């Protein structure tokens, strides 16, 4: 019971923090609502005030609010996918990027961007619309399956093998993406490079609703898995003895993280290191207790990405910095810190 | 007494309401009396910006992209929103435009979606890099900004184009787009290929379309007579001496004879009202350098 209330305490604390940051983010931006505060405009929008001008309405709801919600959803998914992978591989270095998921998703999405024009018309209309998204998911899933196959033998995952195969997949992904960059036109090239560093500028409510469906399905399956992941820390055999269906758990995590990373890459490009930083910080507070860090990473990921996005669109206004630059800037040093801390166990 | 105060205050309230209402009406009237043509325009293409300005609507431009470098005076009156590929919607909305104009060649599809859903009037023109294409663009832009007096711009292009002198032996021109260490050469179907053609030259590379990274072998194989740069690009690449040392360049006719020319990037690449000027300018440089 005590642990439960501790969880609630931290969860509430993070939720309050998230709300405060969201409110600040709503207030940040280059658009000027004729001197009226964005909160007032937002409140007018919520009340359905008819006197609100179309532009004001559009900026507050379809631009800022949509972007804030996308940051919350994407940040949460990236962090949870990182945490689940670390539980699955029993290693703090496993994230979407380090094991090649992001690279796989990026590769297939890049193929869809550059070469999509050649085969788009032969596909059914529904697929055409979300071609890049579907490609990204398939890329993440393929990479995940490959890494898992290579690094697991007789039910045991070799961590070094996992990270090395991640490196290999990432380099294959980069080289083919590099080739695509070479053959792409100037405009596609700019899309690719910007998209490689991630951005939430293209947020819309349609995308947010797709993300919301994905997050809902994923979290219903993943978030109650804290105890199972804790048991996995003891080793797969012991977990099995504790009554956990290890194979099923592994498959679920593999498919769901691929789904989450793939959708995030498809909608917002590559945003690095969120899946690494958040679980790391939580681990400092709660050790590797997944009943805490799994639900908490869902909310702390949102906090982190929302802060990063608000900075990205305000520090070089009216232009904006690709968000991946910011997250990687914070993530790099933390990655080194993890390496040093786990020096002996690697 | 109480009654009197009550009546007085009600009267006062009614009066002040009336006054305010009257004031409001007044302000709306004045705003509707303003000239119809006064748009607030965001132009996301250098050529389109030039057309708007040449038509006399420069004052209406409130925001531009990074390629809109001409006329110079725009810098003071319009906000530079950055490169059209990385512009986001909020900075555009922040200058509260009533009209957004762009070219289909370079607008980012995500941004286009956002512009469409913003409800602001927007037009995206199909830009063809030719004399006829430019005339068509002038006509379309003029219509969009509500101006019918565009024939003079078209006549100017025709008049300028007549000044282009034929060159007996067409020089092979290689356009090098230098951006820092990144050197790209212009292949087929680039604005530069079209302009070189209009100026009486021949594009040195016909093997591929668009811009490709410069490789020594490709340069040697193309064997251009003249190397062509943007003025800013030539500076960025380190000037003539540095260009002559670029891999492959010394093996070409252009390298051997040190024929390197440069023109203002905005002038030669925008395909706007100054297209004729650009073609004549390049034509002169080509004649001088092929004697």
Coordinates of C-alpha atoms in Angstrom, one line a residue:
Chain A
X1 CA 0.0 0.0 0.0
X2 CA 2.8 2.4 0.8
X3 CA 4.5 1.8 -2.5
X4 CA 1.2 2.3 -4.2
X5 CA 0.6 5.7 -2.6
X6 CA 4.2 6.7 -3.4
X7 CA 3.5 6.0 -7.1
X8 CA 0.3 8.0 -6.9
X9 CA 2.2 10.9 -5.3
X10 CA 4.9 11.0 -8.0
X11 CA 2.3 10.5 -10.8
X12 CA 0.2 13.4 -9.6
X13 CA 3.3 15.5 -9.2
X14 CA 4.4 14.9 -12.8
X15 CA 0.8 15.4 -14.1
X16 CA 0.6 18.8 -12.4
X17 CA 4.0 19.7 -13.9
X18 CA 2.8 18.6 -17.3
X19 CA -0.2 20.8 -17.0
X20 CA 1.9 23.8 -16.0
X21 CA 4.2 23.3 -18.9
X22 CA 1.4 22.9 -21.3
X23 CA -0.1 26.1 -20.1
X24 CA 3.2 27.9 -20.6
X25 CA 3.6 26.3 -24.0
X26 CA 0.2 27.6 -25.0
X27 CA 1.3 31.1 -24.1
X28 CA 4.5 30.8 -26.1
X29 CA 4.7 31.7 -29.8
X30 CA 5.3 34.5 -32.3
X31 CA 1.6 35.1 -33.2
X32 CA 0.1 38.1 -31.5
X33 CA -3.6 37.8 -30.6
X34 CA -4.1 41.6 -30.8
X35 CA -2.8 42.0 -27.3
X36 CA -5.3 39.5 -25.8
X37 CA -3.7 36.8 -23.8
X38 CA -3.6 33.3 -25.5
X39 CA -5.4 31.9 -22.4
X40 CA -8.3 34.3 -23.0
X41 CA -8.4 33.3 -26.6
X42 CA -8.3 29.6 -25.7
X43 CA -11.1 30.0 -23.2
X44 CA -13.1 31.9 -25.8
X45 CA -12.5 29.0 -28.2
X46 CA -13.6 26.5 -25.7
X47 CA -16.8 28.4 -25.0
X48 CA -17.5 28.6 -28.7
X49 CA -17.3 32.4 -28.8
X50 CA -18.5 33.6 -32.2
X51 CA -16.6 36.9 -32.1
X52 CA -13.2 35.1 -32.2
X53 CA -11.5 35.7 -35.6
X54 CA -10.8 32.8 -37.9
X55 CA -7.0 33.3 -37.6
X56 CA -7.0 33.5 -33.9
X57 CA -9.1 30.3 -33.7
X58 CA -6.8 28.6 -36.1
X59 CA -3.6 29.5 -34.3
X60 CA -4.8 28.7 -30.9
X61 CA -6.5 25.4 -31.7
X62 CA -5.0 23.9 -34.9
X63 CA -1.5 25.2 -34.5
X64 CA -0.6 25.5 -30.8
X65 CA -3.0 23.2 -29.1
X66 CA -2.5 20.5 -31.7
X67 CA 1.2 20.8 -31.4
X68 CA 1.2 20.6 -27.6
X69 CA -1.0 17.5 -27.7
X70 CA 1.3 15.9 -30.3
X71 CA 4.4 16.6 -28.1
X72 CA 2.6 15.0 -25.2
X73 CA 1.6 11.9 -27.1
X74 CA 4.9 11.4 -29.0
X75 CA 7.1 12.1 -25.9
X76 CA 5.1 9.6 -23.9
X77 CA 5.3 6.9 -26.5
X78 CA 9.0 7.3 -27.0
X79 CA 9.7 7.1 -23.3
X80 CA 7.5 4.1 -22.7
X81 CA 9.0 2.3 -25.7
X82 CA 12.5 2.9 -24.3
X83 CA 11.5 1.7 -20.8
X84 CA 9.8 -1.5 -22.1
X85 CA 12.8 -2.3 -24.3
X86 CA 15.1 -1.9 -21.4
X87 CA 12.9 -4.2 -19.4
X88 CA 12.8 -6.8 -22.2
X89 CA 16.5 -6.7 -22.8
X90 CA 17.4 -6.2 -19.1
X91 CA 19.7 -3.4 -20.1
X92 CA 19.6 0.4 -19.6
X93 CA 21.1 1.0 -23.1
X94 CA 18.3 -0.5 -25.1
X95 CA 16.2 2.1 -26.8
X96 CA 14.6 2.6 -30.1
X97 CA 17.7 4.2 -31.5
X98 CA 20.4 2.0 -30.0
X99 CA 18.9 -1.3 -31.3
X100 CA 18.2 0.1 -34.8
X101 CA 14.3 0.5 -34.6
X102 CA 14.5 4.2 -35.4
X103 CA 16.9 3.7 -38.2
X104 CA 14.7 1.0 -39.7
X105 CA 11.6 3.2 -39.5
X106 CA 13.5 6.1 -40.9
X107 CA 14.8 4.0 -43.8
X108 CA 11.4 2.8 -45.0
X109 CA 9.8 6.2 -44.4
X110 CA 12.6 7.8 -46.5
X111 CA 12.0 5.2 -49.3
X112 CA 8.3 6.2 -49.2
X113 CA 9.2 9.9 -49.4
X114 CA 11.7 9.7 -52.2
X115 CA 10.4 6.8 -54.3
X116 CA 6.8 6.9 -53.2
X117 CA 5.9 8.9 -56.3
X118 CA 6.7 5.9 -58.5
X119 CA 4.3 3.4 -56.9
X120 CA 1.9 5.5 -54.9
X121 CA -0.8 5.4 -57.6
X122 CA -1.0 1.6 -57.6
X123 CA -1.9 1.5 -54.0
X124 CA -5.4 1.7 -52.5
X125 CA -6.4 5.2 -51.5
X126 CA -6.3 4.6 -47.7
X127 CA -2.7 3.3 -48.0
X128 CA -1.6 6.3 -50.2
X129 CA -2.7 8.7 -47.5
X130 CA -0.7 7.1 -44.8
X131 CA 2.1 5.5 -46.9
X132 CA 4.9 7.1 -44.9
X133 CA 3.4 6.0 -41.6
X134 CA 2.8 2.4 -42.7
X135 CA 6.3 2.3 -44.1
X136 CA 7.8 3.5 -40.8
X137 CA 6.0 0.9 -38.8
X138 CA 7.1 -1.9 -41.1
X139 CA 10.6 -0.6 -40.9
X140 CA 10.6 -0.6 -37.1
X141 CA 9.0 -4.0 -37.0
X142 CA 11.5 -5.5 -39.4
X143 CA 14.5 -4.0 -37.5
X144 CA 13.1 -5.2 -34.2
X145 CA 12.6 -8.8 -35.5
X146 CA 16.1 -8.8 -37.0
X147 CA 17.8 -7.6 -33.8
X148 CA 15.8 -10.0 -31.7
X149 CA 16.6 -13.0 -33.9
X150 CA 20.3 -12.2 -34.1
X151 CA 20.8 -11.5 -30.4
X152 CA 18.6 -14.2 -28.9
X153 CA 19.6 -17.9 -28.8
X154 CA 17.9 -20.6 -26.7
X155 CA 15.7 -17.9 -25.1
X156 CA 18.6 -15.9 -23.8
X157 CA 19.3 -12.4 -25.2
X158 CA 22.9 -11.5 -25.5
X159 CA 23.2 -7.8 -24.8
X160 CA 26.4 -7.1 -26.6
X161 CA 25.0 -8.9 -29.7
X162 CA 21.9 -6.8 -29.4
X163 CA 23.7 -3.5 -29.3
X164 CA 26.1 -4.6 -32.0
X165 CA 23.3 -5.7 -34.4
X166 CA 21.6 -2.4 -33.6
X167 CA 24.8 -0.6 -34.7
X168 CA 24.9 -2.7 -37.9
X169 CA 21.2 -2.1 -38.7
X170 CA 21.7 1.6 -38.0
X171 CA 24.6 1.8 -40.4
X172 CA 22.8 -0.1 -43.1
X173 CA 19.9 2.2 -42.6
X174 CA 22.0 5.3 -42.8
X175 CA 23.9 4.2 -45.9
X176 CA 20.7 3.5 -47.8
X177 CA 19.1 6.7 -46.5
X178 CA 22.3 8.4 -47.7
X179 CA 21.9 6.9 -51.1
X180 CA 18.3 8.1 -51.2
X181 CA 19.5 11.6 -50.2
X182 CA 22.0 11.4 -53.1
X183 CA 19.3 10.6 -55.7
X184 CA 16.7 12.9 -54.2
X185 CA 15.7 16.3 -55.6
X186 CA 16.6 19.5 -53.8
X187 CA 13.2 19.8 -52.2
X188 CA 13.0 16.1 -51.1
X189 CA 16.5 16.5 -49.7
X190 CA 15.4 19.4 -47.5
X191 CA 12.4 17.4 -46.4
X192 CA 14.7 14.4 -45.5
X193 CA 17.2 16.4 -43.6
X194 CA 14.7 18.3 -41.6
X195 CA 12.7 15.2 -41.0
X196 CA 15.9 13.4 -39.9
X197 CA 16.2 15.8 -37.0
X198 CA 12.6 15.6 -36.1
X199 CA 9.9 18.3 -35.9
X200 CA 6.4 18.6 -34.5
X201 CA 5.5 21.5 -36.8
X202 CA 3.2 19.3 -38.9
X203 CA 0.9 18.4 -36.0
X204 CA -2.8 18.2 -36.9
X205 CA -5.8 16.8 -35.0
X206 CA -6.1 14.0 -37.5
X207 CA -2.5 12.8 -36.7
X208 CA -3.2 13.3 -33.0
X209 CA -6.2 11.1 -33.2
X210 CA -4.2 8.3 -34.9
X211 CA -1.5 8.7 -32.2
X212 CA -4.2 8.6 -29.5
X213 CA -5.6 5.3 -30.8
X214 CA -2.1 3.8 -31.0
X215 CA -1.2 5.0 -27.5
X216 CA -4.5 3.7 -26.1
X217 CA -4.0 0.2 -27.5
X218 CA -0.4 0.1 -26.6
X219 CA -0.8 1.3 -23.0
X220 CA -3.7 -1.1 -22.3
X221 CA -1.3 -3.9 -23.0
X222 CA 2.0 -2.5 -21.8
X223 CA 1.4 -0.4 -18.7
X224 CA 0.2 -3.3 -16.4
X225 CA 3.3 -5.3 -17.3
X226 CA 5.4 -3.7 -14.6
X227 CA 5.4 -6.7 -12.3
X228 CA 6.2 -9.1 -15.2
X229 CA 9.1 -6.9 -16.2
X230 CA 10.3 -6.9 -12.6
X231 CA 10.2 -10.7 -12.6
X232 CA 12.1 -10.8 -15.9
X233 CA 15.0 -9.1 -14.1
X234 CA 15.5 -12.3 -12.2
X235 CA 16.0 -14.2 -15.5
X236 CA 13.6 -15.7 -17.9
X237 CA 13.5 -19.1 -16.1
X238 CA 12.6 -17.6 -12.8
X239 CA 10.0 -15.4 -14.3
X240 CA 8.5 -18.5 -15.9
X241 CA 8.4 -20.1 -12.5
X242 CA 6.6 -17.1 -11.2
X243 CA 3.8 -17.8 -13.6
X244 CA 4.7 -15.3 -16.4
X245 CA 4.3 -16.3 -20.0
X246 CA 7.7 -15.0 -21.0
X247 CA 7.4 -15.8 -24.8
X248 CA 4.0 -14.0 -25.0
X249 CA 5.4 -11.0 -23.0
X250 CA 8.4 -10.7 -25.3
X251 CA 6.3 -10.8 -28.5
X252 CA 3.9 -8.2 -27.1
X253 CA 6.7 -5.8 -26.3
X254 CA 8.4 -6.4 -29.6
X255 CA 5.3 -5.6 -31.7
X256 CA 4.0 -2.7 -29.5
X257 CA 7.3 -0.9 -29.3
X258 CA 7.7 -1.2 -33.1
X259 CA 4.2 0.2 -33.5
X260 CA 4.9 3.1 -31.2
X261 CA 8.3 4.0 -32.5
X262 CA 7.1 3.6 -36.1
X263 CA 4.2 5.9 -35.7
X264 CA 6.2 8.5 -33.9
X265 CA 8.9 8.5 -36.6
X266 CA 6.2 8.7 -39.3
X267 CA 4.6 11.7 -37.8
X268 CA 7.4 13.6 -36.3
X269 CA 10.6 12.3 -37.7
X270 CA 13.6 11.1 -35.7
X271 CA 13.6 12.5 -32.2
X272 CA 16.5 11.0 -30.4
X273 CA 17.3 10.1 -26.9
X274 CA 13.9 10.6 -25.2
X275 CA 13.6 6.8 -24.7
X276 CA 17.0 6.9 -23.0
X277 CA 16.9 10.0 -20.8
X278 CA 13.5 9.5 -19.2
X279 CA 13.9 5.9 -17.9
X280 CA 17.4 6.8 -16.8
X281 CA 16.3 9.6 -14.6
X282 CA 13.4 7.5 -13.2
X283 CA 15.8 4.7 -12.5
X284 CA 17.9 7.0 -10.4
X285 CA 14.8 7.6 -8.3
X286 CA 13.2 4.2 -8.2
X287 CA 16.0 1.7 -9.1
X288 CA 14.8 -0.7 -11.8
X289 CA 11.3 -1.1 -10.3
X290 CA 9.1 -1.3 -13.5
X291 CA 5.8 -0.9 -11.6
X292 CA 7.0 2.7 -11.0
X293 CA 9.0 3.6 -14.0
X294 CA 6.7 2.2 -16.6
X295 CA 3.7 4.4 -15.8
X296 CA 5.9 7.3 -14.7
X297 CA 7.9 7.3 -18.0
X298 CA 4.6 7.7 -19.8
X299 CA 4.1 11.0 -18.2
X300 CA 7.7 12.2 -17.9
X301 CA 8.3 11.6 -21.6
X302 CA 5.5 14.0 -22.3
X303 CA 7.0 16.6 -19.9
X304 CA 10.5 16.3 -21.5
X305 CA 9.3 16.5 -25.1
X306 CA 6.9 19.4 -24.5
X307 CA 9.7 21.4 -22.8
X308 CA 12.1 20.6 -25.7
X309 CA 9.4 21.5 -28.3
X310 CA 8.5 24.8 -26.6
X311 CA 12.2 25.7 -26.7
X312 CA 12.6 24.6 -30.3
X313 CA 10.0 26.9 -31.5
X314 CA 10.9 29.9 -29.4
X315 CA 14.7 30.3 -29.2
X316 CA 15.3 31.1 -32.9
X317 CA 11.8 32.6 -33.7
X318 CA 10.3 33.2 -36.2
X319 CA 12.2 30.2 -37.5
X320 CA 12.6 27.0 -35.5
X321 CA 15.2 24.6 -34.4
X322 CA 14.6 20.9 -35.3
X323 CA 13.7 19.3 -32.0
X324 CA 16.0 16.3 -32.4
X325 CA 19.0 18.7 -32.0
X326 CA 17.7 19.6 -28.5
X327 CA 16.9 16.2 -27.3
X328 CA 20.2 14.8 -28.6
X329 CA 22.1 17.7 -26.9
X330 CA 20.6 16.7 -23.6
X331 CA 20.7 12.9 -24.3
X332 CA 24.4 12.7 -25.4
X333 CA 25.9 13.5 -22.0
X334 CA 23.4 11.2 -20.2
X335 CA 24.3 8.4 -22.6
X336 CA 27.9 8.8 -21.6
X337 CA 26.9 9.0 -17.9
X338 CA 25.1 5.6 -18.3
X339 CA 28.2 4.1 -20.0
X340 CA 30.4 5.2 -17.2
X341 CA 28.0 4.0 -14.5
X342 CA 27.6 0.6 -16.0
X343 CA 31.2 0.3 -17.2
X344 CA 31.8 -2.9 -15.3
X345 CA 28.6 -4.7 -16.2
X346 CA 28.8 -4.2 -19.9
Chain B
X1 CA -34.9 61.5 -5.3
X2 CA -34.1 57.8 -5.5
X3 CA -36.3 57.5 -8.5
X4 CA -34.6 60.4 -10.2
X5 CA -31.1 58.8 -9.6
X6 CA -32.4 55.5 -11.0
X7 CA -33.8 57.1 -14.1
X8 CA -30.7 59.3 -14.5
X9 CA -28.4 56.3 -14.3
X10 CA -30.5 54.2 -16.7
X11 CA -30.5 57.1 -19.1
X12 CA -26.8 57.5 -18.7
X13 CA -26.2 53.8 -19.3
X14 CA -28.4 53.8 -22.4
X15 CA -26.6 56.9 -23.7
X16 CA -23.2 55.5 -23.1
X17 CA -24.2 52.2 -24.8
X18 CA -25.5 54.1 -27.8
X19 CA -22.3 56.1 -27.9
X20 CA -20.2 53.0 -27.9
X21 CA -22.3 51.3 -30.5
X22 CA -22.1 54.4 -32.7
X23 CA -18.3 54.4 -32.2
X24 CA -18.1 50.7 -33.2
X25 CA -20.1 51.3 -36.3
X26 CA -17.8 54.2 -37.3
X27 CA -14.7 52.1 -37.0
X28 CA -16.1 49.3 -39.1
X29 CA -17.2 51.8 -41.7
X30 CA -13.7 53.4 -42.0
X31 CA -12.1 50.0 -42.3
X32 CA -14.5 49.0 -45.1
X33 CA -13.8 52.3 -46.9
X34 CA -10.1 51.4 -47.1
X35 CA -8.9 50.7 -50.7
X36 CA -9.9 47.3 -51.8
X37 CA -6.5 46.4 -53.2
X38 CA -4.7 46.7 -49.8
X39 CA -3.9 43.1 -49.2
X40 CA -1.4 41.9 -46.6
X41 CA 0.7 39.5 -48.7
X42 CA 3.1 36.8 -47.7
X43 CA 5.1 35.8 -50.7
X44 CA 7.1 32.6 -50.5
X45 CA 9.1 32.8 -53.7
X46 CA 11.7 35.3 -55.0
X47 CA 10.2 35.5 -58.5
X48 CA 6.6 36.1 -57.2
X49 CA 7.9 38.8 -54.8
X50 CA 9.6 40.6 -57.7
X51 CA 6.4 40.5 -59.7
X52 CA 4.3 41.8 -56.8
X53 CA 6.8 44.7 -56.3
X54 CA 7.1 45.5 -60.0
X55 CA 3.3 45.8 -60.2
X56 CA 3.5 48.5 -57.5
X57 CA 2.3 46.4 -54.6
X58 CA 5.5 46.3 -52.7
X59 CA 4.0 48.1 -49.7
X60 CA 1.5 45.3 -49.3
X61 CA 4.1 42.6 -48.8
X62 CA 4.4 41.8 -45.0
X63 CA 6.4 38.6 -45.1
X64 CA 8.7 36.8 -47.5
X65 CA 10.9 33.8 -47.8
X66 CA 14.7 33.8 -47.9
X67 CA 14.9 33.8 -51.7
X68 CA 13.0 37.1 -51.9
X69 CA 16.1 39.4 -52.0
X70 CA 14.8 41.9 -54.6
X71 CA 13.9 44.7 -54.3
X72 CA 16.3 45.5 -51.5
X73 CA 13.9 47.9 -49.8
X74 CA 11.7 45.0 -48.8
X75 CA 14.1 44.1 -46.0
X76 CA 12.9 47.1 -44.1
X77 CA 9.1 46.5 -44.6
X78 CA 8.6 42.8 -44.8
X79 CA 9.5 40.1 -42.3
X80 CA 11.9 37.4 -43.5
X81 CA 10.4 34.1 -42.5
X82 CA 13.3 31.9 -43.5
X83 CA 13.6 29.1 -46.1
X84 CA 10.4 28.0 -47.6
X85 CA 11.2 24.4 -46.8
X86 CA 11.5 25.1 -43.1
X87 CA 8.9 27.8 -42.5
X88 CA 6.1 26.8 -40.1
X89 CA 2.6 28.2 -40.1
X90 CA 2.6 30.2 -36.9
X91 CA 5.2 32.8 -38.0
X92 CA 3.2 33.3 -41.2
X93 CA 0.0 33.8 -39.2
X94 CA 1.9 36.2 -36.9
X95 CA 2.2 38.8 -39.7
X96 CA -1.6 38.3 -40.2
X97 CA -1.7 38.1 -44.0
X98 CA -4.8 38.2 -46.1
X99 CA -3.1 36.5 -49.1
X100 CA -0.4 33.9 -49.3
X101 CA 1.4 33.3 -52.7
X102 CA 3.8 30.6 -53.4
X103 CA 5.3 28.4 -56.2
X104 CA 4.6 24.7 -56.4
X105 CA 8.3 24.1 -57.0
X106 CA 9.4 24.7 -53.5
X107 CA 6.6 24.8 -51.0
X108 CA 6.7 22.1 -48.4
X109 CA 3.5 19.8 -48.6
X110 CA 3.0 20.0 -44.8
X111 CA 3.1 23.7 -44.9
X112 CA 0.7 23.8 -47.9
X113 CA -1.8 21.7 -45.9
X114 CA -1.5 24.0 -42.9
X115 CA -2.0 27.1 -45.1
X116 CA -5.1 25.5 -46.8
X117 CA -6.7 24.7 -43.4
X118 CA -5.9 28.1 -42.0
X119 CA -8.7 29.7 -44.1
X120 CA -6.4 32.4 -45.4
X121 CA -6.7 33.0 -49.2
X122 CA -3.7 31.3 -50.8
X123 CA -2.6 30.6 -54.3
X124 CA 0.1 28.3 -55.4
X125 CA 1.3 28.8 -58.9
X126 CA 2.9 26.3 -61.2
X127 CA 6.2 27.9 -62.1
X128 CA 7.7 27.0 -65.5
X129 CA 11.2 28.2 -66.1
X130 CA 10.8 29.7 -69.5
X131 CA 9.9 33.1 -71.1
X132 CA 6.3 32.0 -71.6
X133 CA 6.1 30.4 -68.2
X134 CA 7.3 33.7 -66.6
X135 CA 4.7 35.7 -68.6
X136 CA 2.0 33.4 -67.4
X137 CA 3.2 33.7 -63.8
X138 CA 3.1 37.5 -64.1
X139 CA -0.5 37.3 -65.4
X140 CA -1.6 35.0 -62.6
X141 CA 0.1 36.9 -59.8
X142 CA -1.3 40.2 -61.1
X143 CA -4.8 38.7 -61.0
X144 CA -4.2 37.4 -57.5
X145 CA -3.3 40.8 -56.2
X146 CA -6.0 42.5 -58.1
X147 CA -4.0 44.4 -60.7
X148 CA -4.7 44.4 -64.4
X149 CA -1.8 46.6 -65.4
X150 CA 0.7 43.9 -66.0
X151 CA 1.3 44.1 -69.8
X152 CA 4.2 46.5 -69.3
X153 CA 6.2 43.8 -67.4
X154 CA 5.6 41.3 -70.2
X155 CA 6.6 43.9 -72.8
X156 CA 9.8 44.6 -70.8
X157 CA 10.8 41.0 -70.9
X158 CA 10.2 40.8 -74.6
X159 CA 12.2 44.0 -75.2
X160 CA 15.1 42.7 -73.1
X161 CA 15.1 39.4 -74.8
X162 CA 15.6 41.1 -78.1
X163 CA 18.9 42.4 -76.8
X164 CA 20.3 38.9 -76.4
X165 CA 22.8 38.5 -79.2
X166 CA 23.2 35.1 -80.8
X167 CA 26.5 33.4 -80.2
X168 CA 27.9 31.5 -83.2
X169 CA 29.6 28.7 -81.3
X170 CA 27.4 28.0 -78.2
X171 CA 29.7 27.9 -75.2
X172 CA 29.3 25.0 -72.8
X173 CA 28.4 26.5 -69.4
X174 CA 28.6 24.6 -66.1
X175 CA 26.6 26.1 -63.3
X176 CA 28.1 25.3 -59.9
X177 CA 25.8 25.9 -56.9
X178 CA 28.2 26.4 -54.0
X179 CA 26.9 26.4 -50.5
X180 CA 29.9 26.1 -48.1
X181 CA 31.7 22.9 -48.9
X182 CA 28.7 21.5 -50.7
X183 CA 29.1 21.9 -54.4
X184 CA 26.2 21.0 -56.7
X185 CA 26.1 21.2 -60.5
X186 CA 23.0 21.9 -62.5
X187 CA 21.7 19.2 -64.8
X188 CA 18.7 19.2 -67.1
X189 CA 15.5 20.8 -66.2
X190 CA 16.9 23.3 -63.7
X191 CA 16.3 27.0 -63.8
X192 CA 19.9 27.5 -64.6
X193 CA 19.9 25.2 -67.6
X194 CA 16.9 27.2 -69.0
X195 CA 18.6 30.5 -68.4
X196 CA 21.9 29.4 -70.0
X197 CA 19.8 28.4 -73.0
X198 CA 18.0 31.7 -73.1
X199 CA 21.4 33.5 -72.9
X200 CA 22.7 31.7 -76.0
X201 CA 24.8 29.1 -74.2
X202 CA 24.5 25.4 -73.8
X203 CA 24.3 23.5 -70.4
X204 CA 27.4 21.5 -70.0
X205 CA 25.6 18.5 -68.4
X206 CA 22.8 16.6 -70.1
X207 CA 23.2 13.2 -68.4
X208 CA 21.0 13.9 -65.4
X209 CA 18.2 16.1 -64.1
X210 CA 18.3 18.5 -61.2
X211 CA 21.3 19.4 -59.1
X212 CA 23.9 16.7 -58.3
X213 CA 27.0 16.8 -56.2
X214 CA 30.1 17.8 -58.2
X215 CA 32.5 15.0 -59.0
X216 CA 35.9 15.5 -60.6
X217 CA 35.1 13.0 -63.4
X218 CA 31.8 14.6 -64.2
X219 CA 33.5 18.0 -64.5
X220 CA 36.3 16.7 -66.8
X221 CA 33.8 14.8 -68.9
X222 CA 31.5 17.8 -69.3
X223 CA 34.5 19.9 -70.2
X224 CA 32.7 23.3 -69.9
X225 CA 34.0 26.4 -71.6
X226 CA 32.8 28.6 -68.8
X227 CA 32.1 28.1 -65.1
X228 CA 29.1 29.9 -63.8
X229 CA 28.4 30.8 -60.1
X230 CA 26.1 32.9 -58.0
X231 CA 28.2 35.9 -56.8
X232 CA 27.6 34.8 -53.2
X233 CA 28.4 31.2 -54.0
X234 CA 31.7 32.1 -55.7
X235 CA 32.7 34.1 -52.6
X236 CA 31.7 31.3 -50.3
X237 CA 33.8 28.8 -52.4
X238 CA 36.8 31.0 -51.9
X239 CA 36.9 33.1 -55.1
X240 CA 38.4 32.4 -58.5
X241 CA 41.7 30.9 -57.3
X242 CA 40.0 28.4 -55.1
X243 CA 37.6 27.4 -57.9
X244 CA 40.6 26.7 -60.3
X245 CA 42.0 24.4 -57.7
X246 CA 38.8 22.4 -57.4
X247 CA 39.2 18.7 -58.4
X248 CA 38.9 18.3 -62.1
X249 CA 38.5 22.0 -63.0
X250 CA 42.1 22.5 -64.2
X251 CA 41.5 19.8 -66.9
X252 CA 38.6 21.6 -68.5
X253 CA 38.6 24.4 -71.1
X254 CA 37.2 26.7 -68.5
X255 CA 40.0 25.9 -66.1
X256 CA 42.7 26.2 -68.6
X257 CA 41.5 29.6 -69.8
X258 CA 40.3 30.8 -66.4
X259 CA 36.8 31.5 -67.5
X260 CA 34.8 32.0 -64.4
X261 CA 31.7 34.2 -64.3
X262 CA 29.3 35.1 -61.5
X263 CA 26.0 36.8 -61.3
X264 CA 23.6 37.8 -58.5
X265 CA 21.7 34.7 -57.4
X266 CA 18.4 36.5 -57.0
X267 CA 18.6 37.9 -60.5
X268 CA 19.4 34.7 -62.3
X269 CA 17.3 32.2 -60.5
X270 CA 14.0 33.9 -59.7
X271 CA 12.4 33.9 -63.2
X272 CA 10.4 37.0 -62.6
X273 CA 10.1 40.4 -64.4
X274 CA 13.9 40.7 -64.6
X275 CA 14.3 37.4 -66.6
X276 CA 15.2 39.4 -69.7
X277 CA 17.8 41.4 -67.8
X278 CA 19.3 38.2 -66.4
X279 CA 19.5 36.6 -69.9
X280 CA 21.1 39.8 -71.4
X281 CA 23.6 40.0 -68.5
X282 CA 24.6 36.4 -68.9
X283 CA 24.7 36.7 -72.7
X284 CA 27.2 39.6 -72.4
X285 CA 29.4 37.7 -70.0
X286 CA 29.3 34.6 -72.2
X287 CA 30.3 36.7 -75.3
X288 CA 33.1 38.4 -73.3
X289 CA 34.4 35.1 -72.1
X290 CA 34.4 33.2 -75.4
X291 CA 36.2 35.6 -77.6

